[in-house]
Structure formats: structure tokens, C-alpha cells
Amino acid sequence: MTDALSDLLATRDWVLADGATGTTLFNMGLSSGDAPELWNADAPEKIRALYSGAVEAGSDLFLSNTFGANASRLKLHGAQSRVQELNRLGAALGRDVADASGRKVIVAGSVGPTGEIMAPMGSLTHEIAVEMFHEQAEGLKAGGADLLWVETISAPEEYRAAAEAAARAQMPWCGTMSFDTAGRTMMGVTSSDLAQMVGRLANPPLAFGANCGVGASDLLRTVLGFAATGTRLPIIAKGNAGIPKYVDGHIHYDGTPDLMAEYAVLARDSGARIIGGCCGTQPAHLRAMRAALETRAPGPPPTLALIEGTLGGFSSARDGTEADGSGPQPRRGRNAGRRRRDG
Amino acid sequence: MADEDDIILAELSDDALVEQMMDDLYDGMKDEIEEGVHILLDRGWVPYDILTKALVAGMTIVGHDFRDGILFVPEVLLSANAMKAGMAILKPLLAETGAPRMGKMVIGTVKGDIHDIGKNLVAMMMEGAGFEVVDMGINNPVEAYLEALEREQPDILGMSALLTTTMPYMKVVIDAMIAQGIRDDYVVLVGGAPLNEEFGRAIGADAYCRDAAVAVETAKVHVARKHNQMRAG
């Protein structure tokens, strides 16, 4: 099966993805608490501006403004009946911008988490999760998205549900998790857990990786963890532009374009082929990242010390992938071993 | 799993049983926790001692390992679930016996944010530490916070946000409290993945809590301080 991303990766060493959606829309006047996805219908010119910002800065791929456009998230805004419409509009605006760019630009249909805890711990069943993602996928497909971009996932169960939904919609897909808790996802998934899970999926993604999380340093340690498993799939790195700070009533990320340029080069050296930013990454950052990737020669994978020295410290000393078992271990009660994490 | 080594809780000494309950809490074994609570009650333990010496002590270990990145959300949810089952038995008895109160917290996710995993964890861990918790749920506008504070008269207000788009709303709530002259009547704790200490300070919260375990520790410190101030004043 051919798809736009695989075609691009066949001819290029790296692909520049986009930056922040939420941060950018916030700067355009989105109020705290409003659903950004409603703007796909109510303020399409702003969504075009969001997409154009990334494309003009040199992104080869950008995400649609549909992160929270699933039934569970839209329900909060009384818009759960508009899943299909808002996804279709979000993707169609992207298609327009991409096609008008005069070069090959990929529209990735953003699919964020449901925000619910999956069974058996929570109430969301696999079947309902698949249905929710599938409904969103069909909207994105109808709007002309090239592929699905599942992101910021923390539970393996939810990642698997998204994979199944992509198969149902017959859409190629990519999937990233957010490693924000001592180098793991909130649900305890390590970088090697994800790499191994991806290898076992009936419908594997075109590429997998990490987005958001804590800072650029942590994200690169995660990328090194993916690469260490020897995975053959392309690796995605979408890290935040530094750390959020509160300035004059809004959130400002402290990472400079220069810092994100260093991050992009280190991401490539770490083994990532699809490189972008997440929260706080503006067009100026993307430009600097593109220039650095184009002009700087690839190097060997960086050491953790080099990453720390260039981008700042890690949020935790370890990330759960320590092979020698020297990392912290849970207490072993009488039930130990019965309930192991299913990466 | 009818192992030969299966542990019969009722045959354990008090000390061994409490140790075992702490292990079972760690492993999220709800039925075993309920059984242990009943056994201790039958042996004449006062409810408050069961709460503090077995359940709260056990949850403290869970909290520390969660804080240290050894346990993760799924395990903690199971532990909290087991804790809750034990608490359900003790709660009416605690009220009857006039057990001391740790303090009361009103907690909710801010307007626009439907994420409640972190907030639920904090609520569970706070209950686990013996606090009374009033959970306002998700997507709370400023009016709902003010109304809940008025109605519940808690010691602590907890606010949670998981999105960078919703975290500034915490300041809206704190500013409204200042405008009404009630800000200093409460300890305001904030948390959520995109937040940090600096943000907590910038919006005027008493503290930012990195995770549920830190929230419990911070709450204890602040409530103790508040009580001391009231005594001194």
C-alpha cells in the first residue's frame, strides 16, 4: 500500500512536522476553556492561518485542528453530535492549504486521547473507544486527510483501540505517546514498551514516537530508547519548546528557536526521522529547525550528557528502560508477578 | 490460585495482619482489604486505628512509590479502589466514634478541561490520608468553585488542569476569591501535567503539587500550619 508519508520518507532522510496547535490558537484569541475544534466551523480563517504558519515555515507535514474532536471530549461542549463535521472541516481546511502550497505537504488528521480511563480500571471499553476513534477517522478521511495522527496517548489500551479504528477506516496512521512521568507515560509505558507493542500490532502504524511530555531533553532520551530496540519503523519526535511559564495572563514556553534547532539536530542524530515540535513551538522555531536540519551534518547518536548539556536537564534520573534492573523496583507482595504491565 | 502458601488472614497476629494489609493495599486487593478490616473490627480495634495504622500507612507507601516513579496510575487506581472499599466499611463507624478529622478539601477540574484522571487520583489519595473530600468533577466555572467553598467550608481548595489552554483559568478563580475577600480563608493547591511551581506562584496559589502523593503531603503541612495560626490568632 502506498501512502503520502511513506513516499516522502522514501526520498528524504528526515521530514519536518509542525509545531504547536493549542499555543498558537491561544495567541489568536482562543479563550481558556473553549473547544479549539469549534473554530473549524466558526473561524476557518484562523485555522487556515494556523496551518499556513507551519507550511510557510517549512513543515512537510502538519496536524489538523482536531485533537479533541472525539465524542467524549466534544460532549463537554455539547458538540458530541458534530464529530464528523468538525473533523471533516478541520481536515478539509488543511487539504486546501497543503494543496495550495506548491509542494508536497502531508495533512495528518490529529486524533487525541478520549480523556477517559479504559476498562478494567475505568469505564471506557475497548469497543466504545474503537467506535469513538473510528467516527473521528471517518470525518478526517472525508475531509481529505492523508493519514491519521494519533497523539498524546498514555494508555496502551487506547493506542491499540486507535490502531483498530484506523484499520476500520482504512486509513494509514502514525501514533505517538506522551512520556511525562519519570520517562514513562502516565500509565507506566516505557519507550521500549511502546516500540515492542507497535511491533506486535495487527495494524502497525507507518511511524511511531513521542510527543509533548516534559521537555525536549526527556523526549530525546525517549527517542534513544525507541532506537535502542532496533525498531525498523520510522521514529517521530515532537517535543515541547521548553517549559510553560505564565506571563501576563497567558502561557509562554521558554524554549528559543535556537534551542529547538539544537533539539531538531539531536533528534535526527538520536534516530528520529519525523521531527517537529509540540506545545510552544511557533513558526519561528520551525524555521530554525528546518535550517539546522538542512545545513548541519548528521552525527552519531548523542550521549545523555550531550543532550543535557545542550538542552537542559532531565526530569528524572531514569526512564524505566534500565536493562540491568538497577532502576527502582516495586515491592513484591504475595500477588507480585500476577499483574504485570502489558506494554 | 489456591496455592499451598495461601495466606489465611484470620490466622495472622495483629501485627502480621496489618503488615499483610499494607502489602495487599499495595497490590490493590480489594476483597482482602475488606476482609482485613472486618477481622480487625472483630478483634476490637477502634475504627480510627484501622484507618491510620493499616490503610493510611499502606497508602503512604503506595504514594511514595508513585511519587518516585516506581508505581504508575493503573496500579495506584487499583490500590485506591481497595482503600476505598476499606473506607466504606469504616466511614460510618468513624463518624459514630467521633474520630479526629484531618481536614476537608473541595476539588475540581477547571472550566474547559474534561481531564479528571489526575484530579481523581488526588481525591482518592486525600481520602486515603483521612481527609474528607468533596469532588466537584470536571469543567467547573468560577461560580461553581465559589458556591462550593461557601457551601462546604473546606480547609483546602484543589484545582486541576491538564491542558495549557485551561490552566490559566485557575487564576480566574483565585482572582475571584481575592475580589470577594475570601482568598486567605482557604489553602489553594493546584496541579496538572503542564503546570509547574513557578506557574503556581505566578497565579497566587499556595502550592503547586507535582502529583497526588505530593498533594497529600502538602495538604498535611498547610492544614497543620493553618490550625496553628488559628490557635495563635
Coordinates of C-alpha atoms in Angstrom, one line a residue:
Chain A
M1 CA 0.0 0.0 0.0
T2 CA 1.4 3.4 -0.9
D3 CA 0.7 6.5 1.2
A4 CA 2.0 10.0 1.1
L5 CA 4.2 9.7 4.2
S6 CA 6.0 6.5 3.1
D7 CA 6.5 8.1 -0.4
L8 CA 8.1 11.1 1.3
L9 CA 10.2 9.1 3.6
A10 CA 11.5 7.0 0.6
T11 CA 13.1 10.1 -0.8
R12 CA 14.1 12.0 2.3
D13 CA 16.2 11.4 5.3
W14 CA 14.0 13.5 7.6
V15 CA 10.6 15.1 7.4
L16 CA 9.8 18.3 9.3
A17 CA 6.5 18.1 11.1
D18 CA 4.7 21.1 12.6
G19 CA 4.6 22.8 16.0
A20 CA 2.0 23.8 18.5
T21 CA -1.7 24.0 17.8
G22 CA -3.1 24.9 21.2
T23 CA -0.4 27.6 21.9
T24 CA -0.9 29.2 18.5
L25 CA -4.7 29.3 18.7
F26 CA -4.4 30.7 22.2
N27 CA -2.3 33.5 20.8
M28 CA -5.1 34.1 18.2
G29 CA -7.6 34.7 20.9
L30 CA -9.0 31.3 21.8
S31 CA -10.4 31.6 25.3
S32 CA -9.4 29.3 28.1
G33 CA -11.9 26.5 28.2
D34 CA -13.3 26.8 24.7
A35 CA -13.0 23.9 22.3
P36 CA -10.5 24.8 19.6
E37 CA -12.2 22.4 17.2
L38 CA -15.3 24.6 17.0
W39 CA -13.2 27.1 15.1
N40 CA -13.0 24.7 12.2
A41 CA -16.6 25.8 11.6
D42 CA -16.7 29.3 13.3
A43 CA -13.4 30.8 12.5
P44 CA -11.9 28.9 9.5
E45 CA -9.6 31.8 8.5
K46 CA -7.8 31.4 11.8
I47 CA -7.4 27.7 11.3
R48 CA -6.0 28.4 7.8
A49 CA -3.6 30.8 9.4
L50 CA -2.5 28.2 11.9
Y51 CA -1.8 25.7 9.1
S52 CA -0.2 28.2 6.8
G53 CA 2.1 29.3 9.6
A54 CA 3.6 25.8 9.7
V55 CA 3.6 25.3 5.9
E56 CA 5.3 28.7 5.3
A57 CA 7.9 27.9 7.9
G58 CA 8.9 24.7 6.0
S59 CA 6.8 21.9 7.6
D60 CA 6.4 18.9 5.3
L61 CA 3.5 17.6 7.4
F62 CA 1.1 19.3 9.7
L63 CA -1.7 18.2 12.0
S64 CA -5.3 19.2 11.7
N65 CA -7.1 21.1 14.4
T66 CA -9.0 18.0 15.6
F67 CA -7.1 16.8 18.6
G68 CA -10.1 16.9 20.9
A69 CA -12.7 16.2 18.2
N70 CA -13.9 12.9 19.6
A71 CA -17.4 12.3 21.1
S72 CA -16.1 12.1 24.6
R73 CA -14.2 15.4 24.5
L74 CA -16.8 17.3 22.4
K75 CA -19.6 16.2 24.8
L76 CA -18.2 18.7 27.2
H77 CA -19.1 21.5 24.8
G78 CA -22.4 19.9 23.9
A79 CA -21.0 19.2 20.5
Q80 CA -20.8 15.4 20.5
S81 CA -23.1 15.3 17.6
R82 CA -20.6 17.2 15.5
V83 CA -17.7 14.8 15.5
Q84 CA -18.0 14.0 11.8
E85 CA -18.5 17.6 10.7
L86 CA -15.7 19.2 12.8
N87 CA -13.2 16.6 11.7
R88 CA -14.1 16.9 8.1
L89 CA -13.9 20.7 8.2
G90 CA -10.6 20.6 10.1
A91 CA -9.1 18.2 7.5
A92 CA -10.6 20.0 4.5
L93 CA -9.1 23.3 5.5
G94 CA -5.8 21.6 5.8
R95 CA -6.1 19.9 2.4
D96 CA -6.7 23.4 0.9
V97 CA -3.6 24.9 2.5
A98 CA -1.5 21.9 1.6
D99 CA -2.6 21.7 -2.0
A100 CA -2.1 25.5 -2.5
S101 CA 1.5 25.3 -1.1
G102 CA 3.0 24.3 -4.4
R103 CA 5.0 21.4 -2.9
K104 CA 4.2 18.1 -1.3
V105 CA 2.7 18.7 2.2
I106 CA 1.0 16.0 4.2
V107 CA -2.2 16.6 6.1
A108 CA -2.2 14.5 9.2
G109 CA -5.5 14.1 10.9
S110 CA -4.9 14.7 14.6
V111 CA -6.6 12.2 17.0
G112 CA -6.0 12.9 20.7
P113 CA -7.0 10.8 23.7
T114 CA -10.6 10.3 24.8
G115 CA -9.6 11.6 28.3
E116 CA -11.2 8.6 29.9
I117 CA -9.7 5.7 31.7
M118 CA -10.1 2.4 29.9
A119 CA -11.5 -0.7 31.3
P120 CA -11.0 -2.6 33.6
M121 CA -9.6 0.3 35.6
G122 CA -12.0 2.8 34.2
S123 CA -15.3 2.7 32.4
L124 CA -14.3 3.1 28.7
T125 CA -14.5 -0.3 27.0
H126 CA -12.3 -1.2 24.0
E127 CA -15.3 -1.5 21.8
I128 CA -16.6 2.1 22.6
A129 CA -13.1 3.5 22.3
V130 CA -12.7 2.0 18.8
E131 CA -16.0 3.3 17.8
M132 CA -15.2 6.8 19.0
F133 CA -11.9 6.9 17.1
H134 CA -13.5 5.3 14.1
E135 CA -16.1 8.0 14.0
Q136 CA -13.4 10.7 14.1
A137 CA -11.3 8.9 11.5
E138 CA -14.2 8.8 9.0
G139 CA -14.6 12.6 9.3
L140 CA -10.9 13.2 8.8
K141 CA -10.9 10.8 5.8
A142 CA -13.9 12.6 4.3
G143 CA -12.1 16.0 4.7
G144 CA -9.1 14.7 2.8
A145 CA -6.5 13.9 5.5
D146 CA -3.6 11.8 4.2
L147 CA -3.4 9.8 7.3
L148 CA -4.4 9.7 11.0
W149 CA -2.1 11.1 13.6
V150 CA -2.8 9.6 17.0
E151 CA -1.0 11.6 19.7
T152 CA -0.5 12.3 23.4
I153 CA -1.7 8.8 24.3
S154 CA -0.7 7.4 27.7
A155 CA -2.5 4.0 27.9
P156 CA -1.5 1.0 25.7
E157 CA -5.2 0.0 25.6
E158 CA -6.1 3.3 24.0
Y159 CA -3.3 3.1 21.5
R160 CA -4.5 -0.3 20.4
A161 CA -8.1 0.9 20.1
A162 CA -6.9 3.7 17.8
A163 CA -4.9 1.2 15.7
E164 CA -8.1 -0.8 15.2
A165 CA -10.1 2.3 14.3
A166 CA -7.6 3.2 11.7
A167 CA -8.0 -0.3 10.2
R168 CA -11.7 0.1 10.2
A169 CA -11.5 3.4 8.4
Q170 CA -8.8 2.0 6.1
M171 CA -6.6 4.9 6.8
P172 CA -2.8 4.8 7.3
W173 CA -1.8 6.1 10.7
C174 CA 1.0 7.3 12.9
G175 CA 0.9 7.1 16.7
T176 CA 2.8 8.9 19.5
M177 CA 2.6 8.7 23.2
S178 CA 3.3 11.4 25.8
F179 CA 6.1 10.3 28.2
D180 CA 5.6 12.7 31.1
T181 CA 6.1 10.7 34.2
A182 CA 9.7 9.7 35.1
G183 CA 10.4 8.9 31.5
R184 CA 7.2 6.8 31.1
T185 CA 3.7 7.6 30.2
M186 CA 1.2 8.4 32.9
M187 CA 0.2 4.7 32.7
G188 CA 3.7 3.5 33.1
V189 CA 4.6 2.7 29.5
T190 CA 8.4 3.0 28.7
S191 CA 9.9 3.8 25.4
S192 CA 10.9 0.2 24.8
D193 CA 7.3 -1.0 25.8
L194 CA 5.9 1.2 23.1
A195 CA 8.4 0.0 20.5
Q196 CA 7.6 -3.6 21.3
M197 CA 3.8 -3.1 21.4
V198 CA 3.9 -1.4 18.0
G199 CA 5.8 -4.4 16.6
R200 CA 3.0 -6.7 17.7
L201 CA 0.0 -4.7 16.4
A202 CA -2.2 -6.3 13.8
N203 CA -2.4 -2.9 12.1
P204 CA 1.0 -1.3 12.8
P205 CA 1.5 2.5 12.3
L206 CA 3.6 3.9 9.5
A207 CA 5.7 5.6 12.2
F208 CA 5.6 5.9 16.0
G209 CA 7.2 8.0 18.6
A210 CA 6.8 10.6 21.3
N211 CA 5.2 14.0 21.6
C212 CA 4.7 16.6 24.3
G213 CA 5.7 15.2 27.7
V214 CA 8.1 17.3 29.8
G215 CA 10.9 19.0 27.9
A216 CA 13.0 18.5 24.8
S217 CA 15.7 16.6 26.8
D218 CA 13.3 14.0 28.2
L219 CA 11.8 13.5 24.7
L220 CA 15.2 12.8 23.2
R221 CA 16.0 10.2 25.9
T222 CA 12.7 8.5 24.9
V223 CA 13.7 8.6 21.2
L224 CA 17.1 7.0 22.1
G225 CA 15.0 4.3 23.9
F226 CA 13.0 3.6 20.8
A227 CA 16.1 3.4 18.6
A228 CA 17.8 1.0 21.1
T229 CA 15.1 -1.6 20.5
G230 CA 16.3 -1.9 16.8
T231 CA 12.8 -1.0 15.5
R232 CA 12.6 -0.7 11.7
L233 CA 9.7 1.8 11.8
P234 CA 10.4 5.5 11.4
I235 CA 10.5 7.3 14.7
I236 CA 8.7 10.5 15.4
A237 CA 10.0 13.2 17.8
K238 CA 7.6 16.1 18.7
G239 CA 8.9 17.8 21.8
N240 CA 7.7 20.9 23.6
A241 CA 9.6 24.2 23.1
G242 CA 10.8 24.3 26.7
I243 CA 8.7 24.6 29.8
P244 CA 5.5 26.6 30.2
K245 CA 5.6 29.8 32.1
Y246 CA 2.8 32.1 33.0
V247 CA 3.3 35.6 31.5
D248 CA 0.7 38.4 31.6
G249 CA -2.3 36.1 31.7
H250 CA -1.2 33.6 29.1
I251 CA 1.2 30.6 28.8
H252 CA 4.6 31.2 27.3
Y253 CA 7.0 28.4 26.5
D254 CA 10.6 29.4 27.3
G255 CA 12.4 27.4 24.5
T256 CA 14.0 29.7 22.0
P257 CA 14.2 28.9 18.2
D258 CA 17.9 28.3 18.6
L259 CA 17.3 25.7 21.3
M260 CA 14.7 24.0 19.1
A261 CA 17.2 24.0 16.2
E262 CA 19.6 22.1 18.5
Y263 CA 16.8 19.8 19.5
A264 CA 16.0 19.0 15.9
V265 CA 19.6 18.1 15.1
L266 CA 19.9 16.0 18.2
A267 CA 16.6 14.3 17.4
R268 CA 17.8 13.3 14.0
D269 CA 21.1 12.0 15.5
S270 CA 19.1 10.1 18.0
G271 CA 17.3 8.2 15.3
A272 CA 14.1 10.2 14.6
R273 CA 13.1 10.7 11.0
I274 CA 9.9 12.7 11.5
I275 CA 10.8 15.8 13.6
G276 CA 8.6 18.5 14.8
G277 CA 7.6 20.4 17.9
C278 CA 4.7 20.3 20.3
C279 CA 3.4 22.9 22.8
G280 CA 5.1 26.3 22.4
T281 CA 6.7 25.6 19.0
Q282 CA 5.9 28.5 16.7
P283 CA 6.8 29.1 13.0
A284 CA 10.0 30.9 14.1
H285 CA 11.1 27.7 15.9
L286 CA 10.1 25.6 12.8
R287 CA 12.2 27.8 10.5
A288 CA 15.2 27.5 12.8
M289 CA 14.7 23.7 13.0
R290 CA 14.4 23.4 9.2
A291 CA 17.5 25.5 8.6
A292 CA 19.5 23.4 11.1
L293 CA 18.4 20.1 9.6
E294 CA 19.3 21.3 6.1
T295 CA 22.7 22.8 7.0
R296 CA 24.1 20.7 9.8
A297 CA 25.7 17.3 9.0
P298 CA 24.2 14.2 10.8
G299 CA 26.3 13.0 13.7
P300 CA 26.4 9.9 15.9
P301 CA 23.6 9.4 18.5
P302 CA 24.2 11.8 21.3
T303 CA 25.0 10.8 24.8
L304 CA 22.6 11.7 27.6
A305 CA 25.3 14.1 28.8
L306 CA 25.4 15.9 25.5
I307 CA 21.6 16.2 25.4
E308 CA 21.6 17.5 29.0
G309 CA 24.4 19.9 28.2
T310 CA 22.7 21.3 25.1
L311 CA 19.0 21.3 26.0
G312 CA 18.9 21.2 29.8
G313 CA 18.5 18.5 32.5
F314 CA 16.1 15.5 32.6
S315 CA 13.1 15.5 34.8
S316 CA 14.1 12.1 36.3
A317 CA 17.3 10.2 36.7
R318 CA 16.0 7.1 34.9
D319 CA 13.3 6.3 32.4
G320 CA 12.4 2.7 33.2
T321 CA 14.4 1.1 30.4
E322 CA 17.4 0.2 32.5
A323 CA 18.3 -3.3 31.4
D324 CA 20.3 -4.2 34.4
G325 CA 17.3 -3.9 36.8
S326 CA 19.1 -1.2 38.7
G327 CA 16.1 1.1 38.4
P328 CA 13.6 1.3 41.2
Q329 CA 11.5 -1.9 41.7
P330 CA 8.1 -2.3 43.1
R331 CA 7.7 -4.1 46.4
R332 CA 6.8 -7.7 45.9
G333 CA 3.7 -8.7 47.8
R334 CA 2.0 -12.0 47.6
N335 CA 0.4 -11.0 44.4
A336 CA 3.7 -10.0 42.7
G337 CA 4.0 -11.2 39.2
R338 CA 0.3 -11.9 38.7
R339 CA -0.4 -8.5 37.3
R340 CA 2.5 -7.3 35.1
R341 CA 2.2 -4.3 32.9
D342 CA 1.2 -5.2 29.4
G343 CA 3.4 -2.8 27.4
Chain B
M1 CA -4.8 -19.5 42.7
A2 CA -5.2 -22.0 45.6
D3 CA -1.5 -22.1 46.4
E4 CA -0.3 -24.1 49.3
D5 CA 1.1 -20.8 50.6
D6 CA -2.2 -19.1 50.5
I7 CA -2.4 -16.7 53.4
I8 CA -5.3 -17.0 55.8
L9 CA -5.7 -13.5 57.1
A10 CA -7.7 -14.6 60.2
E11 CA -4.8 -16.7 61.4
L12 CA -2.4 -13.8 61.5
S13 CA -1.4 -11.9 64.6
D14 CA -2.5 -8.2 64.6
D15 CA 0.9 -7.0 63.6
A16 CA 1.3 -9.6 60.8
L17 CA -2.2 -8.8 59.6
V18 CA -1.5 -5.1 59.4
E19 CA 1.7 -5.8 57.5
Q20 CA -0.2 -8.0 55.2
M21 CA -2.9 -5.4 54.7
M22 CA -0.3 -2.9 53.7
D23 CA 1.0 -5.4 51.1
D24 CA -2.5 -6.2 49.9
L25 CA -3.3 -2.5 49.5
Y26 CA -0.1 -2.1 47.5
D27 CA -1.3 -4.9 45.3
G28 CA -4.8 -3.5 45.0
M29 CA -6.5 -6.5 46.5
K30 CA -9.9 -5.2 47.4
D31 CA -11.5 -8.3 48.8
E32 CA -8.6 -9.0 51.1
I33 CA -8.7 -5.4 52.4
E34 CA -12.3 -5.7 53.2
E35 CA -11.7 -9.0 55.0
G36 CA -8.8 -7.5 56.9
V37 CA -10.8 -4.5 58.1
H38 CA -13.6 -6.8 59.3
I39 CA -11.1 -9.0 61.2
L40 CA -9.6 -6.1 63.0
L41 CA -13.0 -4.7 63.9
D42 CA -14.0 -8.2 65.2
R43 CA -10.8 -8.1 67.3
G44 CA -12.0 -4.9 68.9
W45 CA -9.8 -2.4 67.1
V46 CA -11.2 1.1 67.0
P47 CA -12.0 2.3 63.5
Y48 CA -9.6 5.2 63.6
D49 CA -6.7 2.9 64.4
I50 CA -7.6 0.6 61.5
L51 CA -7.7 3.7 59.2
T52 CA -4.4 5.2 60.3
K53 CA -2.3 2.1 61.1
A54 CA -3.3 -0.1 58.3
L55 CA -5.0 1.8 55.4
V56 CA -3.4 5.3 55.6
A57 CA 0.0 3.8 56.4
G58 CA -0.4 1.4 53.4
M59 CA -1.4 4.2 51.1
T60 CA 1.5 6.3 52.2
I61 CA 3.8 3.6 50.8
V62 CA 1.8 3.5 47.6
G63 CA 2.0 7.3 47.4
H64 CA 5.8 7.3 47.9
D65 CA 6.4 4.7 45.2
F66 CA 4.0 6.7 42.9
R67 CA 6.0 9.8 43.6
D68 CA 9.3 8.0 42.9
G69 CA 8.2 6.6 39.6
I70 CA 8.0 3.0 40.8
L71 CA 4.2 2.7 40.6
F72 CA 2.1 4.2 37.9
V73 CA -1.5 5.3 37.5
P74 CA -3.0 1.8 36.8
E75 CA -1.5 0.3 40.0
V76 CA -2.4 3.3 42.1
L77 CA -6.0 3.2 40.9
L78 CA -6.2 -0.4 42.0
S79 CA -4.8 0.4 45.4
A80 CA -7.1 3.4 45.8
N81 CA -10.0 1.2 44.9
A82 CA -9.1 -1.3 47.6
M83 CA -8.6 1.6 50.0
K84 CA -12.0 2.9 49.2
A85 CA -13.6 -0.5 49.9
G86 CA -12.0 -0.5 53.3
M87 CA -13.0 3.1 53.9
A88 CA -16.6 2.3 53.0
I89 CA -16.8 0.0 56.0
L90 CA -15.0 2.4 58.3
K91 CA -16.7 5.6 57.4
P92 CA -20.0 5.3 59.3
L93 CA -18.1 3.9 62.3
L94 CA -15.6 6.8 62.3
A95 CA -18.5 9.2 62.4
E96 CA -20.1 7.3 65.3
T97 CA -16.9 7.2 67.3
G98 CA -16.1 10.8 66.8
A99 CA -12.7 10.2 65.3
P100 CA -10.5 13.2 64.7
R101 CA -10.7 15.0 61.3
M102 CA -7.7 15.5 59.1
G103 CA -9.4 18.3 57.2
K104 CA -11.7 18.9 54.3
M105 CA -11.0 19.5 50.6
V106 CA -13.1 20.7 47.7
I107 CA -11.5 19.7 44.4
G108 CA -12.4 20.1 40.8
T109 CA -11.0 20.3 37.3
V110 CA -11.3 23.8 35.8
K111 CA -13.7 25.0 33.1
G112 CA -13.0 23.6 29.7
D113 CA -11.0 20.7 31.0
I114 CA -12.5 17.3 31.0
H115 CA -9.5 15.5 32.3
D116 CA -10.1 14.0 35.6
I117 CA -7.6 11.3 36.0
G118 CA -5.2 13.4 38.0
K119 CA -7.9 15.0 40.0
N120 CA -9.4 11.6 40.8
L121 CA -6.1 10.3 42.0
V122 CA -5.6 13.3 44.3
A123 CA -9.1 12.9 45.6
M124 CA -8.5 9.2 46.3
M125 CA -5.1 9.7 47.9
M126 CA -6.5 12.5 50.0
E127 CA -9.3 10.2 51.2
G128 CA -6.7 7.6 51.8
A129 CA -4.9 10.0 54.0
G130 CA -8.1 10.6 56.0
F131 CA -9.2 13.9 54.5
E132 CA -12.9 14.5 53.7
V133 CA -13.1 15.2 50.0
V134 CA -15.9 16.9 48.1
D135 CA -15.3 16.2 44.4
M136 CA -16.9 18.8 42.1
G137 CA -16.0 16.8 39.0
I138 CA -14.8 18.4 35.7
N139 CA -15.4 21.6 33.7
N140 CA -16.1 23.9 36.7
P141 CA -16.7 27.6 36.1
V142 CA -15.6 30.1 38.7
E143 CA -19.2 30.4 40.1
A144 CA -19.2 26.6 40.9
Y145 CA -16.0 26.9 42.8
L146 CA -17.2 29.9 44.9
E147 CA -20.5 28.2 45.6
A148 CA -18.8 25.0 46.7
L149 CA -16.5 27.0 49.0
E150 CA -19.4 28.7 50.6
R151 CA -21.4 25.6 51.0
E152 CA -18.7 23.2 52.1
Q153 CA -16.4 25.5 54.1
P154 CA -13.4 23.3 53.4
D155 CA -9.8 23.9 54.6
I156 CA -8.4 23.3 51.1
L157 CA -9.4 24.2 47.5
G158 CA -7.8 21.9 44.9
M159 CA -7.8 22.8 41.2
S160 CA -6.6 20.7 38.4
A161 CA -6.0 21.3 34.7
L162 CA -4.3 19.1 32.1
L163 CA -4.2 21.5 29.2
T164 CA -2.1 24.6 28.6
T165 CA -5.3 26.1 27.2
T166 CA -7.2 25.6 30.5
M167 CA -4.5 26.2 33.2
P168 CA -4.8 30.0 33.1
Y169 CA -8.4 29.6 34.3
M170 CA -7.0 28.8 37.7
K171 CA -6.0 32.4 38.1
V172 CA -9.5 33.5 37.2
V173 CA -10.8 31.5 40.2
I174 CA -8.1 32.8 42.5
D175 CA -8.7 36.4 41.4
A176 CA -12.4 36.0 42.0
M177 CA -11.6 34.7 45.5
I178 CA -9.4 37.8 46.1
A179 CA -12.2 40.1 44.9
Q180 CA -14.6 38.5 47.4
G181 CA -12.0 38.8 50.1
I182 CA -12.0 35.1 50.8
R183 CA -8.7 34.1 49.3
D184 CA -6.9 33.7 52.6
D185 CA -9.7 31.7 54.2
Y186 CA -8.5 28.6 52.2
V187 CA -5.4 26.8 51.2
V188 CA -5.3 26.7 47.4
L189 CA -3.4 23.8 45.8
V190 CA -3.1 23.4 42.1
G191 CA -1.9 20.6 39.9
G192 CA -1.9 19.1 36.4
A193 CA 0.6 17.9 33.9
P194 CA 1.6 21.2 32.2
L195 CA 1.9 23.1 35.5
N196 CA 5.0 23.8 37.5
E197 CA 6.0 25.5 40.7
E198 CA 6.6 28.9 39.0
F199 CA 3.1 28.8 37.5
G200 CA 1.6 28.1 40.9
R201 CA 3.4 31.1 42.4
A202 CA 2.5 33.4 39.4
I203 CA -1.2 32.8 39.7
G204 CA -1.2 33.1 43.5
A205 CA -1.8 29.5 44.7
D206 CA -0.4 28.4 48.0
A207 CA 1.4 25.5 46.3
Y208 CA 1.8 23.5 43.1
C209 CA 1.6 19.8 43.7
R210 CA 3.5 17.6 41.2
D211 CA 1.5 14.5 41.8
A212 CA -1.1 13.0 44.1
A213 CA 1.4 11.9 46.7
V214 CA 2.9 15.4 46.9
A215 CA -0.6 16.9 47.2
V216 CA -1.3 14.8 50.3
E217 CA 2.0 15.8 51.9
T218 CA 1.5 19.5 51.0
A219 CA -2.1 19.4 52.3
K220 CA -1.0 18.0 55.6
V221 CA 1.6 20.7 56.1
H222 CA -0.7 23.5 55.1
V223 CA -3.6 22.4 57.2
A224 CA -1.3 21.9 60.2
R225 CA 0.0 25.4 59.6
K226 CA -3.5 26.8 59.3
H227 CA -4.6 25.2 62.5
N228 CA -1.6 26.6 64.3
Q229 CA -2.3 30.1 63.0
M230 CA -5.9 29.8 64.2
R231 CA -4.7 28.8 67.6
A232 CA -2.1 31.6 67.7
G233 CA -4.6 34.1 66.4

